[in-house]
Coordinates of C-alpha atoms and ligand atoms in Angstrom, one line a residue:
M279 CA 60.6 26.8 36.8
P280 CA 62.4 27.0 32.8
T281 CA 63.6 30.1 32.5
H282 CA 64.5 31.8 28.8
D283 CA 65.3 35.0 27.8
L284 CA 62.9 34.5 25.1
V285 CA 59.0 32.7 24.1
V286 CA 56.8 32.4 21.1
I287 CA 53.4 31.3 21.4
G288 CA 52.6 29.5 17.9
A289 CA 54.5 27.9 15.6
G290 CA 53.3 29.8 11.9
P291 CA 55.4 31.7 10.0
G292 CA 55.4 34.4 12.1
G293 CA 56.1 32.5 14.9
Y294 CA 59.1 30.0 13.8
V295 CA 60.8 32.9 11.9
A296 CA 60.8 34.8 15.1
A297 CA 62.7 32.4 17.4
I298 CA 64.7 31.1 14.2
R299 CA 65.6 34.8 14.0
A300 CA 66.4 35.2 18.1
A301 CA 68.3 32.0 18.7
Q302 CA 70.6 34.1 15.5
L303 CA 71.0 36.6 17.9
G304 CA 71.8 35.2 20.0
L305 CA 69.0 34.5 22.9
N306 CA 67.8 31.0 24.4
V307 CA 65.0 30.8 22.3
A308 CA 60.8 28.9 23.6
C309 CA 58.0 28.3 21.1
V310 CA 54.8 26.4 22.3
E311 CA 52.7 25.5 20.1
E312 CA 49.5 23.5 20.6
E313 CA 49.8 20.6 17.1
Q314 CA 52.1 18.2 16.8
A315 CA 53.7 19.5 13.4
L316 CA 54.8 23.0 13.4
G317 CA 54.5 25.5 10.4
G318 CA 51.1 26.8 11.9
T319 CA 47.7 27.5 9.4
C320 CA 49.7 27.6 6.6
L321 CA 51.5 24.8 6.3
R322 CA 49.5 22.0 8.0
V323 CA 46.0 23.5 6.0
G324 CA 46.2 26.3 4.7
C325 CA 48.9 27.6 2.1
I326 CA 51.4 24.6 1.7
P327 CA 48.6 22.0 1.4
S328 CA 46.0 24.7 -0.8
K329 CA 49.1 24.8 -3.2
A330 CA 49.5 21.0 -3.5
M331 CA 45.8 20.6 -4.7
L332 CA 45.6 23.7 -7.3
E333 CA 49.1 22.4 -8.8
A334 CA 47.6 18.2 -8.9
S335 CA 44.1 19.8 -10.6
E336 CA 46.0 21.7 -12.3
L337 CA 47.7 18.9 -13.7
Y338 CA 44.6 16.8 -13.9
S339 CA 42.5 19.4 -15.9
M340 CA 45.4 19.7 -18.2
A341 CA 45.8 16.7 -19.0
R342 CA 41.8 16.0 -19.4
S343 CA 41.5 19.2 -21.8
H344 CA 44.7 21.2 -23.3
L345 CA 47.4 18.5 -23.2
A346 CA 46.2 17.6 -27.0
E347 CA 46.4 21.4 -28.4
F348 CA 50.0 20.4 -27.8
G349 CA 50.0 17.3 -29.4
V350 CA 50.6 14.9 -26.8
T351 CA 47.3 12.4 -27.0
M352 CA 46.3 10.1 -23.8
T353 CA 43.7 7.3 -24.4
A354 CA 42.1 7.6 -20.5
V355 CA 42.9 10.2 -18.2
S356 CA 41.9 9.5 -15.0
L357 CA 41.1 10.7 -11.7
D358 CA 43.2 9.3 -8.6
L359 CA 42.2 12.1 -5.4
P360 CA 43.2 9.4 -2.6
T361 CA 47.5 9.7 -4.3
M362 CA 46.4 13.3 -4.8
L363 CA 46.0 14.1 -1.5
K364 CA 48.7 11.3 0.1
R365 CA 50.7 14.1 -1.8
K366 CA 49.4 17.0 -0.1
D367 CA 49.9 15.0 3.3
G368 CA 53.4 14.0 2.0
I369 CA 54.2 17.3 1.3
V370 CA 53.1 18.9 4.5
S371 CA 54.8 16.5 6.5
Q372 CA 58.3 17.4 5.1
L373 CA 57.6 21.2 5.1
T374 CA 57.0 20.6 9.1
K375 CA 59.6 18.5 10.3
G376 CA 61.4 20.4 8.2
V377 CA 60.7 23.0 10.7
E378 CA 61.7 20.8 13.5
G379 CA 64.6 20.6 12.3
L380 CA 65.7 24.5 11.6
F381 CA 64.3 24.3 15.5
R382 CA 67.1 22.0 16.5
K383 CA 69.3 23.4 14.6
N384 CA 68.7 27.0 15.6
K385 CA 68.5 25.3 19.9
V386 CA 65.0 26.4 20.3
T387 CA 63.0 24.7 23.1
R388 CA 59.9 23.5 21.6
Y389 CA 57.1 23.4 24.6
F390 CA 54.3 21.6 23.2
G391 CA 50.9 22.0 24.1
H392 CA 48.0 25.3 24.8
G393 CA 50.0 28.6 25.6
R394 CA 48.3 31.0 27.9
I395 CA 50.2 34.5 29.6
K396 CA 49.6 34.4 32.9
A397 CA 51.7 37.3 33.9
A398 CA 54.0 39.3 32.1
G399 CA 57.3 37.3 32.0
V400 CA 54.6 33.7 32.9
V401 CA 53.2 31.4 30.3
A402 CA 51.5 28.7 31.6
V403 CA 52.3 25.7 29.1
E404 CA 49.1 23.6 29.3
G405 CA 47.9 20.0 28.3
K406 CA 49.8 16.5 28.8
E407 CA 52.7 17.4 30.5
P408 CA 51.4 21.2 32.3
Q409 CA 54.1 23.5 33.1
E410 CA 54.7 27.5 33.7
I411 CA 57.5 28.7 32.1
Q412 CA 59.5 32.1 32.5
A413 CA 60.9 34.4 29.5
K414 CA 61.3 38.1 29.9
H415 CA 60.0 39.0 26.8
I416 CA 56.7 37.0 25.5
V417 CA 56.0 36.8 21.7
I418 CA 52.4 36.0 20.7
A419 CA 51.9 35.1 17.5
T420 CA 49.3 32.8 17.5
G421 CA 47.5 33.3 13.8
S422 CA 43.5 33.7 13.2
K423 CA 40.8 31.4 13.0
S424 CA 38.4 31.1 9.9
S425 CA 35.4 33.5 10.9
P426 CA 31.3 32.1 11.7
L427 CA 28.6 33.7 10.0
N428 CA 25.5 33.6 11.3
G429 CA 22.6 30.9 10.6
V430 CA 25.5 29.1 8.7
E431 CA 26.2 25.3 11.0
L432 CA 29.7 24.5 10.4
D433 CA 29.2 20.6 10.8
G434 CA 33.0 19.2 10.1
T435 CA 31.6 17.1 6.7
H436 CA 29.3 19.1 4.8
V437 CA 29.2 22.7 5.7
V438 CA 33.2 23.2 5.9
T439 CA 35.8 25.7 6.4
S440 CA 39.1 25.7 4.0
T441 CA 40.7 22.8 6.9
E442 CA 38.2 20.0 5.7
A443 CA 37.4 21.7 1.5
L444 CA 41.2 20.7 1.4
S445 CA 40.5 16.9 2.1
F446 CA 37.5 16.2 0.4
T447 CA 37.7 12.6 -0.1
E448 CA 35.7 12.8 -3.3
V449 CA 34.6 14.8 -5.8
P450 CA 31.6 17.6 -4.8
K451 CA 29.2 17.5 -7.5
H452 CA 28.2 20.7 -6.4
L453 CA 30.1 23.5 -4.1
V454 CA 28.5 26.1 -2.7
V455 CA 31.2 29.2 -1.9
I456 CA 30.6 32.2 0.6
G457 CA 32.8 34.5 0.0
A458 CA 34.5 35.7 -3.7
G459 CA 37.7 35.9 -1.7
Y460 CA 41.4 34.6 -1.4
I461 CA 40.7 30.9 0.5
G462 CA 36.8 30.8 -1.7
L463 CA 38.1 31.4 -5.0
E464 CA 41.2 29.4 -4.1
M465 CA 39.4 26.0 -3.7
G466 CA 36.8 27.1 -5.4
C467 CA 39.4 26.9 -9.1
V468 CA 40.6 23.0 -7.1
W469 CA 37.0 21.5 -7.3
K470 CA 35.8 23.1 -10.8
R471 CA 38.6 22.1 -12.1
L472 CA 38.8 18.7 -10.6
G473 CA 35.1 18.2 -12.1
A474 CA 32.7 20.1 -9.2
K475 CA 30.0 22.6 -10.0
V476 CA 31.1 25.6 -8.2
T477 CA 28.4 28.4 -6.9
V478 CA 30.8 31.2 -5.4
L479 CA 27.8 33.7 -3.3
E480 CA 29.4 36.7 -2.5
F481 CA 27.8 39.4 -0.7
L482 CA 29.5 42.6 -2.2
D483 CA 28.6 44.1 -5.9
R484 CA 32.8 42.4 -7.2
I485 CA 35.0 39.5 -6.4
L486 CA 38.8 40.0 -3.9
P487 CA 37.8 43.0 -2.3
G488 CA 40.9 45.3 -1.4
M489 CA 42.4 43.8 -5.4
D490 CA 42.4 46.0 -7.8
S491 CA 39.1 46.6 -9.6
E492 CA 40.1 46.8 -13.1
M493 CA 41.9 43.2 -12.8
A494 CA 39.3 42.0 -10.4
A495 CA 36.5 42.0 -12.9
E496 CA 39.3 40.5 -15.4
A497 CA 39.7 38.3 -12.9
Q498 CA 35.9 37.2 -12.4
K499 CA 35.1 37.3 -16.2
V500 CA 38.0 34.7 -17.2
F501 CA 36.7 32.6 -14.0
T502 CA 33.6 33.0 -15.4
K503 CA 34.5 31.7 -18.0
Q504 CA 36.2 28.2 -16.7
G505 CA 33.0 27.7 -15.9
L506 CA 32.5 29.3 -12.0
E507 CA 29.0 30.6 -11.8
F508 CA 29.0 33.6 -9.6
K509 CA 26.0 35.3 -7.4
L510 CA 27.3 39.0 -6.2
G511 CA 25.4 41.4 -4.0
T512 CA 24.2 38.6 -2.7
R513 CA 23.9 38.1 1.4
V514 CA 23.9 34.2 2.7
T515 CA 20.9 33.7 5.4
S516 CA 21.4 30.8 6.6
A517 CA 23.3 27.3 5.3
K518 CA 22.8 23.7 7.0
Y519 CA 23.0 19.9 5.6
D520 CA 19.2 18.5 6.7
G521 CA 20.9 14.8 6.3
Q522 CA 20.4 14.5 2.6
K523 CA 21.4 17.9 0.9
C524 CA 22.6 21.4 2.1
I525 CA 20.9 24.0 2.2
V526 CA 21.5 27.7 1.0
E527 CA 19.3 30.3 1.9
C528 CA 20.3 33.9 -0.1
G529 CA 17.8 37.0 1.3
G530 CA 14.9 37.2 -1.5
S531 CA 16.2 34.3 -3.7
E532 CA 15.5 30.4 -4.2
P533 CA 17.3 28.1 -1.4
I534 CA 20.2 27.0 -3.2
H535 CA 20.7 22.8 -2.6
A536 CA 24.4 21.5 -3.3
D537 CA 25.7 18.4 -1.3
K538 CA 29.2 20.6 -0.3
V539 CA 29.1 24.5 1.3
L540 CA 33.2 26.2 1.7
L541 CA 32.0 29.0 4.1
S542 CA 35.3 31.5 3.3
V543 CA 34.0 35.2 4.6
G544 CA 37.5 35.9 6.1
R545 CA 39.6 35.1 9.3
Y546 CA 40.2 36.9 12.7
P547 CA 43.1 36.4 15.5
N548 CA 42.7 33.5 17.5
A549 CA 43.1 34.8 21.6
D550 CA 41.6 31.8 22.3
N551 CA 42.4 31.2 25.9
L552 CA 45.3 33.0 25.9
G553 CA 45.4 35.2 29.2
L554 CA 45.3 38.8 27.4
D555 CA 42.3 39.7 29.1
V556 CA 43.8 39.1 32.6
V557 CA 47.0 40.9 31.5
H558 CA 45.2 43.4 30.3
V559 CA 46.4 43.6 27.0
A560 CA 44.6 46.3 25.1
R561 CA 42.5 44.9 21.8
D562 CA 40.6 46.6 19.4
S563 CA 37.0 46.2 18.2
R564 CA 38.2 43.1 15.7
G565 CA 39.9 41.4 18.3
R566 CA 43.3 42.9 16.8
V567 CA 46.0 43.6 19.4
Q568 CA 47.1 47.1 20.1
V569 CA 50.3 47.4 19.1
D570 CA 53.4 49.9 18.1
Q571 CA 56.1 50.7 15.1
L572 CA 58.0 48.1 17.5
F573 CA 55.7 45.1 17.8
R574 CA 55.0 46.0 21.7
T575 CA 51.6 45.9 23.0
T576 CA 50.2 47.7 26.2
I577 CA 52.1 45.9 28.4
P578 CA 55.7 46.1 28.6
G579 CA 57.3 42.5 27.8
I580 CA 54.4 41.2 25.2
Y581 CA 54.6 41.8 21.2
A582 CA 52.5 40.6 18.8
I583 CA 52.7 40.0 15.8
G584 CA 51.1 38.4 12.1
D585 CA 47.2 38.2 12.1
M586 CA 47.3 38.6 16.2
I587 CA 47.3 42.5 14.5
G588 CA 46.5 44.5 11.8
G589 CA 47.3 44.4 8.1
P590 CA 46.6 41.7 5.6
M591 CA 46.6 38.2 7.3
L592 CA 49.3 36.7 5.1
A593 CA 52.5 34.1 6.0
H594 CA 54.6 36.5 4.1
K595 CA 53.2 39.7 5.8
A596 CA 54.0 37.4 9.5
E597 CA 57.8 36.4 8.8
E598 CA 58.6 40.4 8.4
E599 CA 56.8 41.5 11.1
G600 CA 58.7 38.4 13.3
V601 CA 61.8 39.0 12.0
A602 CA 61.3 42.3 13.0
C603 CA 59.5 42.5 15.6
I604 CA 63.2 40.2 17.2
E605 CA 65.6 43.0 15.7
G606 CA 63.6 45.1 17.6
I607 CA 63.2 44.0 21.2
V608 CA 67.4 43.4 20.4
H609 CA 68.6 46.6 19.0
G610 CA 66.0 49.1 19.9
H611 CA 65.0 49.4 16.3
C612 CA 63.2 47.6 13.0
H613 CA 61.6 48.5 10.0
V614 CA 58.5 46.8 7.7
N615 CA 58.1 48.6 4.5
Y616 CA 53.5 47.2 3.8
D617 CA 54.0 49.4 0.7
A618 CA 55.8 46.3 -0.6
I619 CA 53.4 43.2 0.8
P620 CA 53.1 41.2 -1.8
G621 CA 49.1 39.5 -2.3
V622 CA 49.2 36.6 -4.6
V623 CA 45.9 34.8 -5.2
Y624 CA 47.2 31.2 -6.1
T625 CA 44.4 30.7 -8.6
D626 CA 45.1 29.7 -12.2
P627 CA 45.4 31.9 -13.7
E628 CA 47.6 33.4 -10.7
I629 CA 46.5 36.8 -9.2
A630 CA 49.4 39.3 -8.1
S631 CA 49.7 43.1 -6.9
V632 CA 52.1 44.9 -5.1
G633 CA 51.6 48.8 -3.6
K634 CA 48.3 51.2 -4.4
T635 CA 45.7 50.2 -6.3
E636 CA 43.8 52.9 -8.7
D637 CA 40.8 52.6 -7.1
Q638 CA 43.3 53.9 -3.8
L639 CA 45.3 56.6 -6.1
K640 CA 42.4 57.7 -8.3
E641 CA 40.8 58.2 -4.6
A642 CA 43.6 60.5 -3.4
N643 CA 43.8 62.2 -6.4
V644 CA 47.4 61.2 -7.3
P645 CA 48.4 61.8 -10.3
Y646 CA 49.9 59.1 -12.5
K647 CA 51.0 56.9 -15.5
K648 CA 49.9 53.6 -16.9
G649 CA 51.7 50.9 -18.9
V650 CA 49.5 47.6 -20.0
F651 CA 50.9 44.2 -21.1
P652 CA 48.3 41.5 -22.3
F653 CA 50.1 38.3 -22.1
M654 CA 48.5 37.0 -25.5
A655 CA 52.1 39.0 -27.2
N656 CA 54.8 37.2 -24.9
G657 CA 55.7 34.3 -26.7
R658 CA 57.0 32.5 -23.3
A659 CA 53.2 32.4 -23.2
K660 CA 52.4 31.5 -26.1
A661 CA 54.5 28.3 -26.2
L662 CA 52.7 27.3 -22.7
G663 CA 49.5 28.0 -23.8
Q664 CA 48.9 30.4 -21.2
T665 CA 47.6 33.8 -22.5
E666 CA 45.3 34.8 -20.2
G667 CA 46.1 38.0 -18.3
R668 CA 47.8 41.2 -18.5
V669 CA 50.6 43.3 -16.5
K670 CA 48.9 46.4 -15.6
M671 CA 52.4 49.1 -13.6
L672 CA 50.9 52.1 -12.0
A673 CA 54.2 55.5 -12.1
H674 CA 54.0 58.8 -10.3
A675 CA 53.1 61.1 -13.0
Q676 CA 55.7 63.4 -12.6
T677 CA 58.6 61.3 -10.6
D678 CA 58.4 57.8 -12.7
R679 CA 58.0 56.3 -9.6
I680 CA 56.5 52.8 -9.4
L681 CA 53.2 53.1 -7.2
G682 CA 51.8 50.1 -7.6
V683 CA 51.8 46.8 -9.9
H684 CA 48.9 44.4 -11.1
I685 CA 48.8 41.0 -12.7
I686 CA 46.8 39.0 -13.7
G687 CA 49.1 35.7 -15.8
P688 CA 50.6 32.2 -15.4
R689 CA 52.7 32.6 -12.4
A690 CA 52.2 36.0 -11.8
G691 CA 53.1 35.4 -8.1
D692 CA 56.7 34.5 -9.1
L693 CA 56.6 37.5 -11.6
I694 CA 55.4 39.9 -8.9
A695 CA 58.4 39.4 -6.7
E696 CA 61.0 42.0 -9.6
A697 CA 58.0 44.8 -8.9
V698 CA 58.3 44.0 -5.0
V699 CA 62.1 44.7 -5.7
A700 CA 61.2 48.0 -7.8
L701 CA 59.0 49.1 -5.2
E702 CA 61.9 48.4 -2.1
F703 CA 64.7 50.7 -4.0
G704 CA 61.5 52.9 -5.1
A705 CA 62.5 52.8 -8.7
S706 CA 61.0 54.1 -11.9
S707 CA 59.5 52.9 -14.8
E708 CA 61.8 53.5 -16.4
D709 CA 64.7 51.7 -14.3
I710 CA 62.8 48.1 -15.1
A711 CA 62.2 49.3 -18.6
R712 CA 65.8 49.9 -19.1
S713 CA 66.9 46.8 -17.4
S714 CA 67.9 43.3 -19.5
H715 CA 65.5 40.7 -19.1
A716 CA 66.1 36.9 -20.5
H717 CA 64.0 36.1 -24.0
P718 CA 61.7 33.9 -23.9
T719 CA 60.2 34.5 -20.2
L720 CA 57.3 35.3 -18.9
A721 CA 59.5 38.3 -17.2
E722 CA 59.6 39.7 -20.4
V723 CA 56.1 41.2 -19.8
M724 CA 57.3 43.1 -16.5
K725 CA 59.4 44.8 -19.0
E726 CA 57.0 46.4 -21.4
A727 CA 54.7 46.9 -19.6
A728 CA 57.0 49.7 -17.7
L729 CA 58.3 50.6 -21.3
N730 CA 54.4 50.9 -21.7
V731 CA 54.0 53.6 -19.3
D732 CA 55.3 56.2 -21.6
G733 CA 53.4 54.1 -24.8
R734 CA 56.4 52.5 -25.9
A735 CA 56.2 49.1 -25.3
I736 CA 57.7 47.2 -28.4
H737 CA 56.1 44.2 -29.2
M738 CA 51.7 46.2 -29.2
Ligands
LIG224 P1 38.9 37.4 2.4 O1 38.5 38.5 3.2 O2 40.0 37.2 1.4 O3 37.3 37.4 1.7 C1 36.0 37.2 2.2 C2 34.7 37.4 1.2 O4 33.9 37.2 1.7 C3 35.2 38.8 1.3 O5 34.9 39.3 -0.3 C4 33.2 39.4 1.3 O6 32.8 40.0 0.6 C5 33.0 38.0 1.6 N1 31.8 38.0 2.3 C6 32.2 38.5 3.9 N2 30.5 38.2 4.4 C7 29.9 37.5 3.6 C8 28.3 37.0 3.3 N3 28.2 37.3 4.7 N4 28.2 36.7 2.0 C9 28.8 36.1 0.7 N5 29.6 36.2 1.1 C10 30.7 37.5 2.0 O7 38.3 36.4 3.6 P2 38.9 34.6 2.7 O8 39.2 34.2 1.7 O9 38.3 34.1 4.2 O10 40.5 34.0 3.6 C11 41.0 34.7 5.1 C12 42.1 35.4 5.1 O11 43.2 34.4 4.5 C13 42.4 36.7 4.1 O12 43.0 37.8 5.2 C14 43.5 36.0 3.3 O13 44.3 37.5 2.6 C15 44.2 34.8 3.7 N6 44.5 33.8 2.9 C16 45.5 34.1 2.0 C17 45.9 34.1 0.4 C18 47.3 33.6 -0.2 O14 47.8 34.2 0.1 N7 47.0 33.1 -1.1 C19 45.0 31.7 0.4 C20 44.5 32.7 1.5 C21 44.3 32.7 2.4

């Protein structure tokens, strides 16, 4: 039986990063992955292809509706969806092959097949070439799957999850999105920009639950202005394709007809045929594997990271945990700062956030100061023609330590990195306010928001 020091099950951002880190630290590492392409949901059918489509649809929308404002006129703009999809697939292929290259460089042995834990120290690889492998340490990094919803009949073509919604071969006339979370808004924005009518049905009375509520309300206003239709407080009871159209029923109102329906009401840990019950790895009521600070499960030698355990289901959170888990195995200690994990919704404009929301501070009775600065007053945003949104910085009322930063606006997902570093270093708003930010850049909004924590923004 092939023997390794460590085997990782799953080659998503958590798993492949853990495998590489373990190899860097001198372990003999294997990784079992059932998909041909490495990289997991994120690279194959998640973050990366969706961003390729977001960028492409943004350019199309720019060319169609906004380039004239810049003095660039075009006689005809048309959509070439097959090329857009081909480009997206090309980017995915380059990146998944890149992970293969990284495995080769780091001498990580890849096993192609479904990994199932047979016992502590033994993983069965099931598939074309079934075999068993032995390893002292097993890391579970199998990610998550789209949550189903009672009454919603997924058929892979008309009533679909995000995987299929990334590859519609025609622009739907009317797309109904169930769930106003990350996936629903990102995919809704893509197809809206490509010409679809988009209706978003959300069970709660707000969008983006968990995000700062003031910023979520502002985002909803912006998206509504762009033409997205929201029906909040709407409970979907059924959705199916009747052979001609999709019919979506919501308690108490008229059925909605559409040609495509996207179900995006969350994800759940992927423990399919993983052997967790056989080896008695403890899980909570939502199927998440229970781990301690060293990512150890209740069974010695078995660890879990990423979407399989608690916390936000984000690729970069899984990566941090992958590295920390391995360093814990090798060095006996490790740390992930969950207060400094950013969340980004890649819509247009983007929404980004790190640290505490204003709602959380209020609820915990933490005294805070707030500095807000709009992109409208930023020169670079004006030049870009993207002035919607603002930055909100929250700092402790007495110590001035930054507690949370929330941004809606152009490239918010890149701008939030400064706030993440500030939180990691325990910075005060004064620290950011006194740091020179190049002019003219979007990043100046961060400095101005920091200045405004004490009411001294210059350009407002
Ligand atoms: P989500 O948890 O972000 O949002 C699901 C939404 O569906 C919530 O607003 C919820 O209230 C609503 N909902 C639940 N049941 C419903 C019902 N019966 N009818 C109507 N609405 C209902 O889940 P989503 O968007 O599916 O994303 C799954 C995971 O993937 C998230 O944890 C997210 O963090 C991650 N993700 C992250 C991305 C990023 O970092 N940019 C992009 C895509 C996904």
